[in-house]
Amino acid sequence: TKLKVAFMMEKHDTVGIDLVAMSVNDIITQGAEPLFFLDYFVCGKLDINVAEVVIKGIAAGCRQASCVLIGGETAEHPGDFPEGEYDLAGFGVGVIERTRVLNPKSIVPGDILIGLPSSGLHSNGYSLARKVLLDVGRLKLNRQVPELGRSLGEELLEPTRIYAKMTRNLFAKAAIKGAAHITGGGIPGNLPRILPEGRRAWINRRSWPVPPVFDLIQKIGRVSGDEMDRTFNNGLGMILVVDQQKVDGVSSTLKKMRERHFIIGEVKKGRREVTFVS
């Protein structure tokens, strides 16, 4: 539903980055290296200018991920789409030696959780975000929002971060035990998927700054904290599980790349789920 914002803004140069990001960031969670990507662009009636801008965005995403856009499909489905609208799909392929696939069984109590910041909403929760901000809050996409420091439309179309380059060096050093891409379902819905049975993630809510767009949604929509956790990334796009003895090395590598990161919690014994503490 992020595409709905692009249609309203008539701005199509960033949604292709989102498309690549959602595939590539999932590939990363295996410890794999993205190789190539293919796209699918479908509309009612093809507008060459719009399609060209969208494909350029997809190519830009592939450059960020250091993978190759090797082809794609363009289709017209007359009568299936309102004028000016389209849909996107795609898939990526990565490679990793079987012996180096990240293994959840290696995660033990005492391992540290490192959060990598998101650029905003990324590509999840847009049905709720649009309902709250546009319908309930009656905010205009082209108006400046003081809390955001830019227009609402610019905030909502901020591309999803692609974490491939920063994690590549970390995986090469075998410093990462697990990686969770925080998408739909938020931290509670994604982080437990990489934990073995008998392991619980304890996370300090105050360990990272939450971007103002999330506070704006929660305030205007009176959205509960639990629903915010289940719907949005709340400022963290990727969470890494690191051996306690290797945390300093991982942090040093990220600092050399000038990548912000936060020590957000640790793994303990317990039911396979997330516990937030303040």
PDB file of C-alpha atoms in Angstrom:
ATOM      1  CA  THR A   1       0.000   0.000   0.000  1.00  0.00           C
ATOM      2  CA  LYS A   2       3.023   2.291  -0.066  1.00  0.00           C
ATOM      3  CA  LEU A   3       2.341   2.506  -3.795  1.00  0.00           C
ATOM      4  CA  LYS A   4      -0.868   4.410  -2.982  1.00  0.00           C
ATOM      5  CA  VAL A   5       1.247   7.240  -1.603  1.00  0.00           C
ATOM      6  CA  ALA A   6       3.408   7.231  -4.739  1.00  0.00           C
ATOM      7  CA  PHE A   7       0.274   7.519  -6.880  1.00  0.00           C
ATOM      8  CA  MET A   8      -1.058  10.422  -4.833  1.00  0.00           C
ATOM      9  CA  MET A   9       2.318  12.181  -4.937  1.00  0.00           C
ATOM     10  CA  GLU A  10       2.905  11.279  -8.592  1.00  0.00           C
ATOM     11  CA  LYS A  11       6.414  10.345  -7.505  1.00  0.00           C
ATOM     12  CA  HIS A  12       7.677   6.996  -8.728  1.00  0.00           C
ATOM     13  CA  ASP A  13      11.468   7.044  -8.405  1.00  0.00           C
ATOM     14  CA  THR A  14      11.833   5.381  -4.979  1.00  0.00           C
ATOM     15  CA  VAL A  15       9.310   2.527  -4.815  1.00  0.00           C
ATOM     16  CA  GLY A  16      11.626   0.352  -6.900  1.00  0.00           C
ATOM     17  CA  ILE A  17      14.230   0.617  -4.145  1.00  0.00           C
ATOM     18  CA  ASP A  18      11.612  -0.646  -1.678  1.00  0.00           C
ATOM     19  CA  LEU A  19      10.879  -3.595  -3.946  1.00  0.00           C
ATOM     20  CA  VAL A  20      14.528  -4.660  -4.059  1.00  0.00           C
ATOM     21  CA  ALA A  21      15.042  -3.998  -0.353  1.00  0.00           C
ATOM     22  CA  MET A  22      12.267  -6.297   0.798  1.00  0.00           C
ATOM     23  CA  SER A  23      13.812  -9.225  -1.083  1.00  0.00           C
ATOM     24  CA  VAL A  24      17.483  -8.487  -0.458  1.00  0.00           C
ATOM     25  CA  ASN A  25      17.060  -7.866   3.269  1.00  0.00           C
ATOM     26  CA  ASP A  26      15.355 -11.259   3.559  1.00  0.00           C
ATOM     27  CA  ILE A  27      18.243 -12.920   1.709  1.00  0.00           C
ATOM     28  CA  ILE A  28      20.636 -11.350   4.223  1.00  0.00           C
ATOM     29  CA  THR A  29      18.934 -13.141   7.123  1.00  0.00           C
ATOM     30  CA  GLN A  30      20.418 -16.410   5.816  1.00  0.00           C
ATOM     31  CA  GLY A  31      23.890 -14.869   5.748  1.00  0.00           C
ATOM     32  CA  ALA A  32      23.756 -15.003   1.945  1.00  0.00           C
ATOM     33  CA  GLU A  33      25.150 -12.694  -0.709  1.00  0.00           C
ATOM     34  CA  PRO A  34      22.544 -11.164  -3.100  1.00  0.00           C
ATOM     35  CA  LEU A  35      23.334 -12.087  -6.709  1.00  0.00           C
ATOM     36  CA  PHE A  36      20.535 -10.910  -8.981  1.00  0.00           C
ATOM     37  CA  PHE A  37      16.992  -9.568  -9.098  1.00  0.00           C
ATOM     38  CA  LEU A  38      14.043  -9.757 -11.503  1.00  0.00           C
ATOM     39  CA  ASP A  39      11.007  -7.485 -11.496  1.00  0.00           C
ATOM     40  CA  TYR A  40       7.375  -7.563 -12.632  1.00  0.00           C
ATOM     41  CA  PHE A  41       5.551  -4.339 -13.531  1.00  0.00           C
ATOM     42  CA  VAL A  42       1.820  -4.589 -14.287  1.00  0.00           C
ATOM     43  CA  CYS A  43      -0.681  -1.837 -15.085  1.00  0.00           C
ATOM     44  CA  GLY A  44      -3.925  -1.191 -16.947  1.00  0.00           C
ATOM     45  CA  LYS A  45      -2.348   0.952 -19.651  1.00  0.00           C
ATOM     46  CA  LEU A  46       1.396   1.434 -19.895  1.00  0.00           C
ATOM     47  CA  ASP A  47       2.791   4.923 -19.373  1.00  0.00           C
ATOM     48  CA  ILE A  48       6.339   4.650 -20.672  1.00  0.00           C
ATOM     49  CA  ASN A  49       7.576   7.652 -18.689  1.00  0.00           C
ATOM     50  CA  VAL A  50       6.272   6.288 -15.376  1.00  0.00           C
ATOM     51  CA  ALA A  51       7.542   2.784 -16.071  1.00  0.00           C
ATOM     52  CA  GLU A  52      10.999   4.105 -16.931  1.00  0.00           C
ATOM     53  CA  VAL A  53      11.232   6.013 -13.650  1.00  0.00           C
ATOM     54  CA  VAL A  54      10.093   2.963 -11.662  1.00  0.00           C
ATOM     55  CA  ILE A  55      12.640   0.670 -13.346  1.00  0.00           C
ATOM     56  CA  LYS A  56      15.393   3.200 -12.690  1.00  0.00           C
ATOM     57  CA  GLY A  57      14.462   2.992  -9.020  1.00  0.00           C
ATOM     58  CA  ILE A  58      14.724  -0.801  -9.126  1.00  0.00           C
ATOM     59  CA  ALA A  59      18.159  -0.486 -10.750  1.00  0.00           C
ATOM     60  CA  ALA A  60      19.197   1.966  -8.020  1.00  0.00           C
ATOM     61  CA  GLY A  61      18.148  -0.551  -5.384  1.00  0.00           C
ATOM     62  CA  CYS A  62      20.205  -3.244  -7.071  1.00  0.00           C
ATOM     63  CA  ARG A  63      23.255  -0.972  -7.060  1.00  0.00           C
ATOM     64  CA  GLN A  64      22.786  -0.392  -3.329  1.00  0.00           C
ATOM     65  CA  ALA A  65      22.623  -4.153  -2.804  1.00  0.00           C
ATOM     66  CA  SER A  66      25.550  -4.868  -5.163  1.00  0.00           C
ATOM     67  CA  CYS A  67      23.407  -7.277  -7.143  1.00  0.00           C
ATOM     68  CA  VAL A  68      22.360  -7.298 -10.799  1.00  0.00           C
ATOM     69  CA  LEU A  69      18.995  -6.555 -12.395  1.00  0.00           C
ATOM     70  CA  ILE A  70      19.027  -9.262 -15.044  1.00  0.00           C
ATOM     71  CA  GLY A  71      15.517  -8.924 -16.460  1.00  0.00           C
ATOM     72  CA  GLY A  72      11.849  -8.534 -15.787  1.00  0.00           C
ATOM     73  CA  GLU A  73       8.303  -8.581 -17.106  1.00  0.00           C
ATOM     74  CA  THR A  74       5.987  -5.743 -18.089  1.00  0.00           C
ATOM     75  CA  ALA A  75       2.298  -6.485 -18.542  1.00  0.00           C
ATOM     76  CA  GLU A  76      -0.863  -4.548 -19.368  1.00  0.00           C
ATOM     77  CA  HIS A  77      -4.143  -5.730 -17.809  1.00  0.00           C
ATOM     78  CA  PRO A  78      -6.808  -3.392 -19.202  1.00  0.00           C
ATOM     79  CA  GLY A  79      -9.650  -2.824 -16.765  1.00  0.00           C
ATOM     80  CA  ASP A  80      -7.806  -4.245 -13.758  1.00  0.00           C
ATOM     81  CA  PHE A  81      -6.189  -1.018 -12.538  1.00  0.00           C
ATOM     82  CA  PRO A  82      -7.419   2.586 -12.108  1.00  0.00           C
ATOM     83  CA  GLU A  83      -5.788   5.043 -14.477  1.00  0.00           C
ATOM     84  CA  GLY A  84      -2.280   5.947 -13.366  1.00  0.00           C
ATOM     85  CA  GLU A  85      -1.874   2.963 -11.019  1.00  0.00           C
ATOM     86  CA  TYR A  86       0.296  -0.130 -11.284  1.00  0.00           C
ATOM     87  CA  ASP A  87       1.604  -2.960  -9.147  1.00  0.00           C
ATOM     88  CA  LEU A  88       5.104  -4.290  -8.592  1.00  0.00           C
ATOM     89  CA  ALA A  89       6.524  -7.664  -7.704  1.00  0.00           C
ATOM     90  CA  GLY A  90       9.981  -9.143  -7.842  1.00  0.00           C
ATOM     91  CA  PHE A  91      12.357 -11.706  -6.436  1.00  0.00           C
ATOM     92  CA  GLY A  92      16.027 -11.932  -5.625  1.00  0.00           C
ATOM     93  CA  VAL A  93      18.484 -14.804  -5.600  1.00  0.00           C
ATOM     94  CA  GLY A  94      21.489 -15.057  -3.317  1.00  0.00           C
ATOM     95  CA  VAL A  95      24.258 -17.566  -2.667  1.00  0.00           C
ATOM     96  CA  ILE A  96      26.032 -18.944   0.394  1.00  0.00           C
ATOM     97  CA  GLU A  97      28.143 -21.980   1.189  1.00  0.00           C
ATOM     98  CA  ARG A  98      25.922 -24.506   2.960  1.00  0.00           C
ATOM     99  CA  THR A  99      28.313 -24.685   5.908  1.00  0.00           C
ATOM    100  CA  ARG A 100      28.008 -20.925   6.481  1.00  0.00           C
ATOM    101  CA  VAL A 101      24.218 -20.608   6.565  1.00  0.00           C
ATOM    102  CA  LEU A 102      23.261 -18.890   9.816  1.00  0.00           C
ATOM    103  CA  ASN A 103      22.198 -21.534  12.338  1.00  0.00           C
ATOM    104  CA  PRO A 104      19.681 -20.533  15.058  1.00  0.00           C
ATOM    105  CA  LYS A 105      20.915 -23.413  17.244  1.00  0.00           C
ATOM    106  CA  SER A 106      24.172 -21.522  17.773  1.00  0.00           C
ATOM    107  CA  ILE A 107      22.345 -18.732  19.652  1.00  0.00           C
ATOM    108  CA  VAL A 108      22.809 -19.082  23.416  1.00  0.00           C
ATOM    109  CA  PRO A 109      21.961 -17.074  26.549  1.00  0.00           C
ATOM    110  CA  GLY A 110      24.300 -14.113  26.881  1.00  0.00           C
ATOM    111  CA  ASP A 111      24.403 -13.324  23.153  1.00  0.00           C
ATOM    112  CA  ILE A 112      23.917  -9.627  22.448  1.00  0.00           C
ATOM    113  CA  LEU A 113      21.294  -7.991  20.217  1.00  0.00           C
ATOM    114  CA  ILE A 114      22.444  -5.138  17.981  1.00  0.00           C
ATOM    115  CA  GLY A 115      19.832  -2.989  16.245  1.00  0.00           C
ATOM    116  CA  LEU A 116      20.434  -1.306  12.890  1.00  0.00           C
ATOM    117  CA  PRO A 117      18.233   1.776  12.422  1.00  0.00           C
ATOM    118  CA  SER A 118      15.497   1.945   9.818  1.00  0.00           C
ATOM    119  CA  SER A 119      14.970   4.951   7.573  1.00  0.00           C
ATOM    120  CA  GLY A 120      11.351   5.217   8.715  1.00  0.00           C
ATOM    121  CA  LEU A 121       8.313   3.055   7.979  1.00  0.00           C
ATOM    122  CA  HIS A 122      10.185   1.108   5.301  1.00  0.00           C
ATOM    123  CA  SER A 123       7.420  -0.861   3.494  1.00  0.00           C
ATOM    124  CA  ASN A 124       5.090  -2.056   6.242  1.00  0.00           C
ATOM    125  CA  GLY A 125       2.050  -0.726   8.041  1.00  0.00           C
ATOM    126  CA  TYR A 126       0.983   1.672   5.314  1.00  0.00           C
ATOM    127  CA  SER A 127      -2.711   0.802   5.498  1.00  0.00           C
ATOM    128  CA  LEU A 128      -2.758   1.881   9.144  1.00  0.00           C
ATOM    129  CA  ALA A 129      -0.402   4.816   8.568  1.00  0.00           C
ATOM    130  CA  ARG A 130      -2.518   6.221   5.734  1.00  0.00           C
ATOM    131  CA  LYS A 131      -5.736   5.722   7.704  1.00  0.00           C
ATOM    132  CA  VAL A 132      -4.353   7.524  10.742  1.00  0.00           C
ATOM    133  CA  LEU A 133      -2.409  10.328   9.091  1.00  0.00           C
ATOM    134  CA  LEU A 134      -4.578  11.095   6.063  1.00  0.00           C
ATOM    135  CA  ASP A 135      -8.097  10.172   7.200  1.00  0.00           C
ATOM    136  CA  VAL A 136      -8.052  10.707  10.957  1.00  0.00           C
ATOM    137  CA  GLY A 137      -5.366  13.389  11.160  1.00  0.00           C
ATOM    138  CA  ARG A 138      -6.379  14.985   7.851  1.00  0.00           C
ATOM    139  CA  LEU A 139      -2.744  15.784   7.117  1.00  0.00           C
ATOM    140  CA  LYS A 140      -1.786  16.755   3.568  1.00  0.00           C
ATOM    141  CA  LEU A 141       1.002  14.940   1.782  1.00  0.00           C
ATOM    142  CA  ASN A 142       2.550  18.143   0.405  1.00  0.00           C
ATOM    143  CA  ARG A 143       2.455  20.080   3.694  1.00  0.00           C
ATOM    144  CA  GLN A 144       5.467  20.442   5.957  1.00  0.00           C
ATOM    145  CA  VAL A 145       5.061  18.626   9.266  1.00  0.00           C
ATOM    146  CA  PRO A 146       7.136  20.278  12.031  1.00  0.00           C
ATOM    147  CA  GLU A 147       7.647  17.009  13.910  1.00  0.00           C
ATOM    148  CA  LEU A 148       9.106  15.409  10.777  1.00  0.00           C
ATOM    149  CA  GLY A 149      11.140  18.342   9.490  1.00  0.00           C
ATOM    150  CA  ARG A 150       9.805  17.764   5.984  1.00  0.00           C
ATOM    151  CA  SER A 151       6.554  17.083   4.150  1.00  0.00           C
ATOM    152  CA  LEU A 152       4.454  14.061   5.055  1.00  0.00           C
ATOM    153  CA  GLY A 153       4.773  12.731   1.513  1.00  0.00           C
ATOM    154  CA  GLU A 154       8.562  12.863   1.651  1.00  0.00           C
ATOM    155  CA  GLU A 155       8.501  10.982   4.946  1.00  0.00           C
ATOM    156  CA  LEU A 156       6.143   8.284   3.706  1.00  0.00           C
ATOM    157  CA  LEU A 157       8.109   7.713   0.493  1.00  0.00           C
ATOM    158  CA  GLU A 158      11.493   7.469   2.219  1.00  0.00           C
ATOM    159  CA  PRO A 159      12.971   4.281   0.713  1.00  0.00           C
ATOM    160  CA  THR A 160      13.555   1.123   2.715  1.00  0.00           C
ATOM    161  CA  ARG A 161      17.166   0.756   3.806  1.00  0.00           C
ATOM    162  CA  ILE A 162      19.188  -1.985   2.147  1.00  0.00           C
ATOM    163  CA  TYR A 163      21.609  -3.565   4.625  1.00  0.00           C
ATOM    164  CA  ALA A 164      23.609  -5.746   2.232  1.00  0.00           C
ATOM    165  CA  LYS A 165      26.854  -3.761   2.122  1.00  0.00           C
ATOM    166  CA  MET A 166      27.184  -3.270   5.870  1.00  0.00           C
ATOM    167  CA  THR A 167      26.408  -6.901   6.718  1.00  0.00           C
ATOM    168  CA  ARG A 168      28.703  -8.287   4.029  1.00  0.00           C
ATOM    169  CA  ASN A 169      31.822  -7.413   6.046  1.00  0.00           C
ATOM    170  CA  LEU A 170      30.296  -8.786   9.231  1.00  0.00           C
ATOM    171  CA  PHE A 171      29.368 -12.110   7.668  1.00  0.00           C
ATOM    172  CA  ALA A 172      32.859 -12.399   6.176  1.00  0.00           C
ATOM    173  CA  LYS A 173      34.279 -12.272   9.712  1.00  0.00           C
ATOM    174  CA  ALA A 174      31.788 -14.916  10.933  1.00  0.00           C
ATOM    175  CA  ALA A 175      30.747 -12.534  13.700  1.00  0.00           C
ATOM    176  CA  ILE A 176      26.962 -12.813  13.248  1.00  0.00           C
ATOM    177  CA  LYS A 177      24.918 -15.682  14.690  1.00  0.00           C
ATOM    178  CA  GLY A 178      21.528 -14.489  13.464  1.00  0.00           C
ATOM    179  CA  ALA A 179      19.857 -11.647  11.576  1.00  0.00           C
ATOM    180  CA  ALA A 180      16.189 -10.639  11.677  1.00  0.00           C
ATOM    181  CA  HIS A 181      14.664  -8.366   9.047  1.00  0.00           C
ATOM    182  CA  ILE A 182      12.038  -6.322  10.899  1.00  0.00           C
ATOM    183  CA  THR A 183       9.051  -6.130   8.555  1.00  0.00           C
ATOM    184  CA  GLY A 184       5.318  -6.781   9.041  1.00  0.00           C
ATOM    185  CA  GLY A 185       4.760  -8.131  12.532  1.00  0.00           C
ATOM    186  CA  GLY A 186       7.433  -5.830  13.937  1.00  0.00           C
ATOM    187  CA  ILE A 187      10.075  -7.005  16.371  1.00  0.00           C
ATOM    188  CA  PRO A 188       7.739  -9.469  18.193  1.00  0.00           C
ATOM    189  CA  GLY A 189       6.766 -11.108  14.911  1.00  0.00           C
ATOM    190  CA  ASN A 190      10.211 -11.387  13.336  1.00  0.00           C
ATOM    191  CA  LEU A 191      12.948 -11.680  15.941  1.00  0.00           C
ATOM    192  CA  PRO A 192      11.652 -14.939  17.546  1.00  0.00           C
ATOM    193  CA  ARG A 193      11.785 -16.633  14.152  1.00  0.00           C
ATOM    194  CA  ILE A 194      15.595 -16.727  14.317  1.00  0.00           C
ATOM    195  CA  LEU A 195      15.780 -17.940  17.927  1.00  0.00           C
ATOM    196  CA  PRO A 196      15.967 -21.605  18.947  1.00  0.00           C
ATOM    197  CA  GLU A 197      13.536 -23.081  21.437  1.00  0.00           C
ATOM    198  CA  GLY A 198      14.292 -22.084  25.010  1.00  0.00           C
ATOM    199  CA  ARG A 199      15.663 -18.660  24.079  1.00  0.00           C
ATOM    200  CA  ARG A 200      13.959 -15.349  24.829  1.00  0.00           C
ATOM    201  CA  ALA A 201      14.994 -11.898  23.563  1.00  0.00           C
ATOM    202  CA  TRP A 202      15.089  -9.178  26.208  1.00  0.00           C
ATOM    203  CA  ILE A 203      15.024  -5.697  24.665  1.00  0.00           C
ATOM    204  CA  ASN A 204      15.452  -2.306  26.314  1.00  0.00           C
ATOM    205  CA  ARG A 205      12.983   0.094  24.699  1.00  0.00           C
ATOM    206  CA  ARG A 206      15.114   3.097  25.605  1.00  0.00           C
ATOM    207  CA  SER A 207      18.222   1.816  23.858  1.00  0.00           C
ATOM    208  CA  TRP A 208      17.498   3.394  20.484  1.00  0.00           C
ATOM    209  CA  PRO A 209      15.785   6.597  19.248  1.00  0.00           C
ATOM    210  CA  VAL A 210      12.336   6.092  17.722  1.00  0.00           C
ATOM    211  CA  PRO A 211      11.837   8.268  14.611  1.00  0.00           C
ATOM    212  CA  PRO A 212       9.118  10.918  15.061  1.00  0.00           C
ATOM    213  CA  VAL A 213       6.805   9.465  12.395  1.00  0.00           C
ATOM    214  CA  PHE A 214       5.979   6.558  14.721  1.00  0.00           C
ATOM    215  CA  ASP A 215       5.154   8.854  17.614  1.00  0.00           C
ATOM    216  CA  LEU A 216       2.970  10.905  15.253  1.00  0.00           C
ATOM    217  CA  ILE A 217       0.997   7.830  14.174  1.00  0.00           C
ATOM    218  CA  GLN A 218       0.556   6.619  17.741  1.00  0.00           C
ATOM    219  CA  LYS A 219      -0.566  10.036  18.984  1.00  0.00           C
ATOM    220  CA  ILE A 220      -3.019  10.899  16.199  1.00  0.00           C
ATOM    221  CA  GLY A 221      -4.472   7.398  15.917  1.00  0.00           C
ATOM    222  CA  ARG A 222      -4.371   6.605  19.627  1.00  0.00           C
ATOM    223  CA  VAL A 223      -2.726   3.365  18.626  1.00  0.00           C
ATOM    224  CA  SER A 224      -1.807   1.064  21.504  1.00  0.00           C
ATOM    225  CA  GLY A 225       1.814   0.219  22.155  1.00  0.00           C
ATOM    226  CA  ASP A 226       1.159  -3.445  21.424  1.00  0.00           C
ATOM    227  CA  GLU A 227      -0.343  -2.637  18.024  1.00  0.00           C
ATOM    228  CA  MET A 228       2.572  -0.342  17.193  1.00  0.00           C
ATOM    229  CA  ASP A 229       4.947  -3.200  18.034  1.00  0.00           C
ATOM    230  CA  ARG A 230       2.999  -5.667  15.863  1.00  0.00           C
ATOM    231  CA  THR A 231       2.642  -3.339  12.874  1.00  0.00           C
ATOM    232  CA  PHE A 232       5.776  -1.207  12.540  1.00  0.00           C
ATOM    233  CA  ASN A 233       9.549  -1.552  12.857  1.00  0.00           C
ATOM    234  CA  ASN A 234       9.580   1.397  15.315  1.00  0.00           C
ATOM    235  CA  GLY A 235      12.992   2.522  14.129  1.00  0.00           C
ATOM    236  CA  LEU A 236      14.912  -0.749  13.750  1.00  0.00           C
ATOM    237  CA  GLY A 237      15.099  -2.370  10.329  1.00  0.00           C
ATOM    238  CA  MET A 238      17.483  -5.204  11.145  1.00  0.00           C
ATOM    239  CA  ILE A 239      18.497  -6.909  14.397  1.00  0.00           C
ATOM    240  CA  LEU A 240      21.721  -8.901  14.652  1.00  0.00           C
ATOM    241  CA  VAL A 241      22.552 -11.593  17.211  1.00  0.00           C
ATOM    242  CA  VAL A 242      26.228 -11.434  18.185  1.00  0.00           C
ATOM    243  CA  ASP A 243      28.414 -13.493  20.500  1.00  0.00           C
ATOM    244  CA  GLN A 244      29.173 -11.463  23.612  1.00  0.00           C
ATOM    245  CA  GLN A 245      32.904 -11.843  22.986  1.00  0.00           C
ATOM    246  CA  LYS A 246      32.605 -10.402  19.473  1.00  0.00           C
ATOM    247  CA  VAL A 247      30.393  -7.383  20.185  1.00  0.00           C
ATOM    248  CA  ASP A 248      33.293  -4.932  20.361  1.00  0.00           C
ATOM    249  CA  GLY A 249      34.642  -6.132  17.020  1.00  0.00           C
ATOM    250  CA  VAL A 250      31.244  -5.873  15.341  1.00  0.00           C
ATOM    251  CA  SER A 251      30.707  -2.412  16.804  1.00  0.00           C
ATOM    252  CA  SER A 252      34.173  -1.316  15.628  1.00  0.00           C
ATOM    253  CA  THR A 253      33.499  -2.569  12.094  1.00  0.00           C
ATOM    254  CA  LEU A 254      30.176  -0.709  11.955  1.00  0.00           C
ATOM    255  CA  LYS A 255      31.798   2.482  13.275  1.00  0.00           C
ATOM    256  CA  LYS A 256      34.482   2.305  10.586  1.00  0.00           C
ATOM    257  CA  MET A 257      31.665   2.151   8.019  1.00  0.00           C
ATOM    258  CA  ARG A 258      30.000   5.076   9.841  1.00  0.00           C
ATOM    259  CA  GLU A 259      26.918   2.977  10.430  1.00  0.00           C
ATOM    260  CA  ARG A 260      24.774   3.823  13.427  1.00  0.00           C
ATOM    261  CA  HIS A 261      23.905   0.865  15.618  1.00  0.00           C
ATOM    262  CA  PHE A 262      22.576   0.246  19.095  1.00  0.00           C
ATOM    263  CA  ILE A 263      23.079  -2.429  21.746  1.00  0.00           C
ATOM    264  CA  ILE A 264      19.391  -3.109  22.397  1.00  0.00           C
ATOM    265  CA  GLY A 265      19.338  -6.201  24.587  1.00  0.00           C
ATOM    266  CA  GLU A 266      20.412  -9.788  25.016  1.00  0.00           C
ATOM    267  CA  VAL A 267      19.310 -13.383  24.696  1.00  0.00           C
ATOM    268  CA  LYS A 268      18.248 -15.231  27.854  1.00  0.00           C
ATOM    269  CA  LYS A 269      16.672 -18.550  28.715  1.00  0.00           C
ATOM    270  CA  GLY A 270      12.910 -18.720  28.376  1.00  0.00           C
ATOM    271  CA  ARG A 271      10.016 -19.065  25.996  1.00  0.00           C
ATOM    272  CA  ARG A 272      10.825 -18.168  22.388  1.00  0.00           C
ATOM    273  CA  GLU A 273       9.438 -14.624  22.276  1.00  0.00           C
ATOM    274  CA  VAL A 274      10.365 -10.991  22.907  1.00  0.00           C
ATOM    275  CA  THR A 275      10.189  -9.215  26.250  1.00  0.00           C
ATOM    276  CA  PHE A 276      10.437  -5.422  26.277  1.00  0.00           C
ATOM    277  CA  VAL A 277      11.836  -3.699  29.343  1.00  0.00           C
ATOM    278  CA  SER A 278      12.251   0.017  30.102  1.00  0.00           C
TER     279      SER A 278
END
